[in-house]
Tab-separated table of C-alpha atoms and ligand atoms in Angstrom:
chain	number	residue	atom	x	y	z
P	77	MET	CA	39.307	135.970	115.616
P	78	LEU	CA	42.785	134.947	114.518
P	79	ALA	CA	41.647	134.087	110.995
P	80	GLN	CA	39.893	137.419	110.741
P	81	ALA	CA	42.956	139.258	112.013
P	82	ARG	CA	45.122	137.460	109.523
P	83	ILE	CA	42.909	138.763	106.680
P	84	ALA	CA	42.636	142.290	108.181
P	85	LEU	CA	46.374	142.563	108.694
P	86	LYS	CA	47.438	140.926	105.410
P	87	GLY	CA	50.563	142.602	104.038
P	88	GLN	CA	51.782	143.941	107.446
P	89	PRO	CA	55.442	142.845	107.500
P	90	ARG	CA	55.832	142.833	111.272
P	91	MET	CA	52.514	141.105	112.093
P	92	HIS	CA	52.640	138.183	114.522
P	93	LEU	CA	49.600	136.317	115.569
P	94	ALA	CA	49.629	133.618	118.307
P	95	ARG	CA	46.897	131.721	120.093
P	96	ALA	CA	47.226	131.927	123.791
P	97	GLU	CA	45.100	131.502	126.838
P	98	ILE	CA	44.988	134.209	129.537
P	99	GLY	CA	44.826	132.859	133.001
P	100	PRO	CA	46.353	133.418	136.442
P	101	GLY	CA	50.107	133.323	136.743
P	102	ALA	CA	53.002	135.780	136.751
P	103	THR	CA	52.430	136.924	133.201
P	104	ALA	CA	48.766	135.938	132.846
P	105	GLY	CA	49.779	132.568	131.432
P	106	LEU	CA	51.162	134.201	128.314
P	107	PRO	CA	54.586	133.269	126.838
P	108	TYR	CA	56.181	136.695	126.960
P	109	ALA	CA	58.744	138.267	129.251
P	110	PRO	CA	57.717	140.896	131.841
P	111	GLY	CA	57.822	144.403	130.440
P	112	THR	CA	57.473	143.287	126.770
P	113	PHE	CA	54.542	145.536	125.751
P	114	ASP	CA	53.980	149.340	125.367
P	115	LEU	CA	50.166	148.689	124.813
P	116	ILE	CA	47.848	145.753	125.598
P	117	THR	CA	44.219	145.804	124.547
P	118	CYS	CA	41.670	143.397	125.804
P	119	THR	CA	38.203	143.680	124.091
P	120	ASN	CA	35.020	141.887	125.064
P	121	ALA	CA	36.839	139.110	126.916
P	122	LEU	CA	37.129	140.242	130.572
P	123	HIS	CA	33.656	138.645	131.379
P	124	ASP	CA	35.009	135.232	130.322
P	125	LEU	CA	38.033	135.211	132.676
P	126	LEU	CA	37.642	133.020	135.752
P	127	ASP	CA	39.928	135.176	137.860
P	128	ALA	CA	39.963	138.573	136.158
P	129	GLN	CA	42.024	140.160	138.971
P	130	ALA	CA	44.774	137.639	138.643
P	131	ALA	CA	44.796	137.968	134.888
P	132	LEU	CA	44.986	141.810	134.962
P	133	SER	CA	47.862	141.412	137.509
P	134	GLY	CA	49.673	139.392	134.911
P	135	LEU	CA	48.855	141.745	132.146
P	136	ARG	CA	50.302	144.621	134.212
P	137	ARG	CA	53.563	142.743	134.518
P	138	LEU	CA	53.739	142.313	130.815
P	139	LEU	CA	53.536	146.081	130.300
P	140	ALA	CA	56.700	148.094	130.122
P	141	PRO	CA	56.874	151.044	132.651
P	142	GLY	CA	54.586	153.661	131.311
P	143	GLY	CA	52.784	150.992	129.155
P	144	GLN	CA	49.075	151.201	128.688
P	145	LEU	CA	46.191	148.742	129.058
P	146	VAL	CA	43.043	149.432	127.201
P	147	LEU	CA	40.254	147.305	128.544
P	148	GLU	CA	36.739	147.202	126.983
P	149	ASP	CA	33.774	144.984	127.587
P	150	PHE	CA	30.023	144.909	127.845
P	151	ALA	CA	28.592	146.217	131.127
P	152	ARG	CA	26.530	144.438	133.751
P	153	ARG	CA	23.156	146.233	133.619
P	154	GLU	CA	22.083	147.764	136.973
P	155	PRO	CA	18.714	148.942	138.179
P	156	PRO	CA	16.349	150.107	136.855
P	157	PHE	CA	17.125	147.394	134.299
P	158	PRO	CA	15.943	144.251	135.949
P	159	GLY	CA	19.064	142.172	137.077
P	160	ALA	CA	17.331	138.793	136.795
P	161	VAL	CA	16.331	139.524	133.263
P	162	PHE	CA	19.906	140.690	132.431
P	163	ALA	CA	21.477	137.498	133.971
P	164	TRP	CA	18.949	135.220	132.131
P	165	LEU	CA	19.480	136.769	128.790
P	166	LEU	CA	23.281	136.718	129.267
P	167	ARG	CA	23.124	132.991	130.121
P	168	ARG	CA	21.150	132.295	126.937
P	169	ILE	CA	23.457	134.322	124.753
P	170	GLU	CA	26.897	133.348	126.245
P	171	ARG	CA	25.975	129.695	127.114
P	172	ASN	CA	28.793	129.493	129.699
P	173	ARG	CA	29.780	130.987	132.895
P	174	VAL	CA	30.403	134.716	132.482
P	175	HIS	CA	30.822	137.583	134.935
P	176	ALA	CA	29.998	140.995	133.507
P	177	TYR	CA	31.529	144.059	135.225
P	178	THR	CA	30.355	147.563	135.675
P	179	LEU	CA	32.697	150.480	134.699
P	180	GLY	CA	33.372	151.204	138.362
P	181	GLU	CA	34.199	147.464	139.060
P	182	ALA	CA	36.628	147.403	136.066
P	183	GLN	CA	38.355	150.544	137.285
P	184	SER	CA	38.633	149.077	140.788
P	185	LEU	CA	40.119	145.794	139.471
P	186	CYS	CA	42.831	147.819	137.571
P	187	GLU	CA	43.595	149.857	140.714
P	188	ARG	CA	43.795	146.701	142.821
P	189	VAL	CA	46.556	145.288	140.717
P	190	GLY	CA	48.516	148.450	140.825
P	191	LEU	CA	47.513	150.077	137.480
P	192	GLN	CA	46.937	153.837	137.382
P	193	VAL	CA	43.508	154.480	135.888
P	194	ALA	CA	43.756	157.368	133.401
P	195	GLY	CA	40.209	157.337	132.111
P	196	GLY	CA	37.043	155.440	131.786
P	197	ARG	CA	33.936	155.934	129.774
P	198	ALA	CA	30.532	154.088	129.651
P	199	PHE	CA	28.570	153.930	126.374
P	200	THR	CA	25.367	152.581	125.073
P	201	ILE	CA	25.243	149.996	122.189
P	202	ASP	CA	21.470	149.342	122.172
P	203	TRP	CA	18.525	148.741	124.500
P	204	PHE	CA	20.339	145.652	125.952
P	205	TRP	CA	24.058	146.085	125.511
P	206	HIS	CA	25.859	148.801	127.329
P	207	GLY	CA	29.631	148.860	127.456
P	208	TRP	CA	32.550	150.597	129.012
P	209	VAL	CA	36.229	151.317	128.181
P	210	VAL	CA	39.044	151.855	130.696
P	211	ARG	CA	42.526	153.288	129.989
P	212	ALA	CA	45.150	152.423	132.626
P	213	TYR	CA	48.940	152.684	132.816
P	214	ARG	CA	51.679	150.786	134.559
P	215	VAL	CA	53.551	153.504	136.488
E	234	SAM	C1	33.140	137.946	122.752
E	234	SAM	S1	34.644	137.350	121.993
E	234	SAM	C2	35.435	138.944	121.691
E	234	SAM	C3	36.503	138.803	120.542
E	234	SAM	C4	37.151	140.071	120.149
E	234	SAM	N1	38.105	140.473	121.186
E	234	SAM	C5	36.276	141.153	119.786
E	234	SAM	O1	36.139	142.138	120.552
E	234	SAM	O2	35.585	141.064	118.783
E	234	SAM	C6	35.466	136.786	123.423
E	234	SAM	C7	36.820	136.153	123.080
E	234	SAM	O3	37.652	135.946	124.226
E	234	SAM	C8	38.262	134.692	124.064
E	234	SAM	N2	38.683	134.220	125.381
E	234	SAM	C9	37.826	133.883	126.471
E	234	SAM	N3	38.503	133.468	127.492
E	234	SAM	C10	39.843	133.560	127.198
E	234	SAM	C11	41.115	133.359	127.779
E	234	SAM	N4	41.073	132.825	129.072
E	234	SAM	N5	42.229	133.589	127.166
E	234	SAM	C12	42.183	134.060	125.924
E	234	SAM	N6	41.087	134.300	125.192
E	234	SAM	C13	39.912	134.081	125.789
E	234	SAM	C14	37.286	133.843	123.337
E	234	SAM	O4	37.902	132.733	122.659
E	234	SAM	C15	36.662	134.835	122.270
E	234	SAM	O5	37.367	134.825	121.156
């Protein structure tokens, strides 16, 4: 991902890329001061986080007041899509422990860590992959 970003952002003078691991902790385990960012995006990664609520709480602290978090991921499929089939296919594709959230669950997680949810939208990618995006603010 970093190698692709380096190519895509080539020539941008203020680009800074860093490898970091999101985890629990005051600032989600990231080496930045609280209130550093006006915008944080997290795409297709929430399902990988062991403690998503703790990580989101840390990301909230990294936002400046009024700062925005845009969270996007694939959605856990719900009935009538068979849950066991979804879980089995996901295990085969991801090959490690993942937890896929629904749009509603993602919005609740944001609210639980004190973010104000400003919008959420579900979308369809294909017959198997559905996704959602949530926009939330630190008030
Ligand atoms: C499905 S890929 C999505 C990559 C990219 N964000 C995109 O949307 O194309 C999931 C990414 O999350 C990263 N990831 C998983 N757990 C992470 C963690 N705890 N901290 C930082 N990155 C993590 C993986 O290394 C991988 O690059």
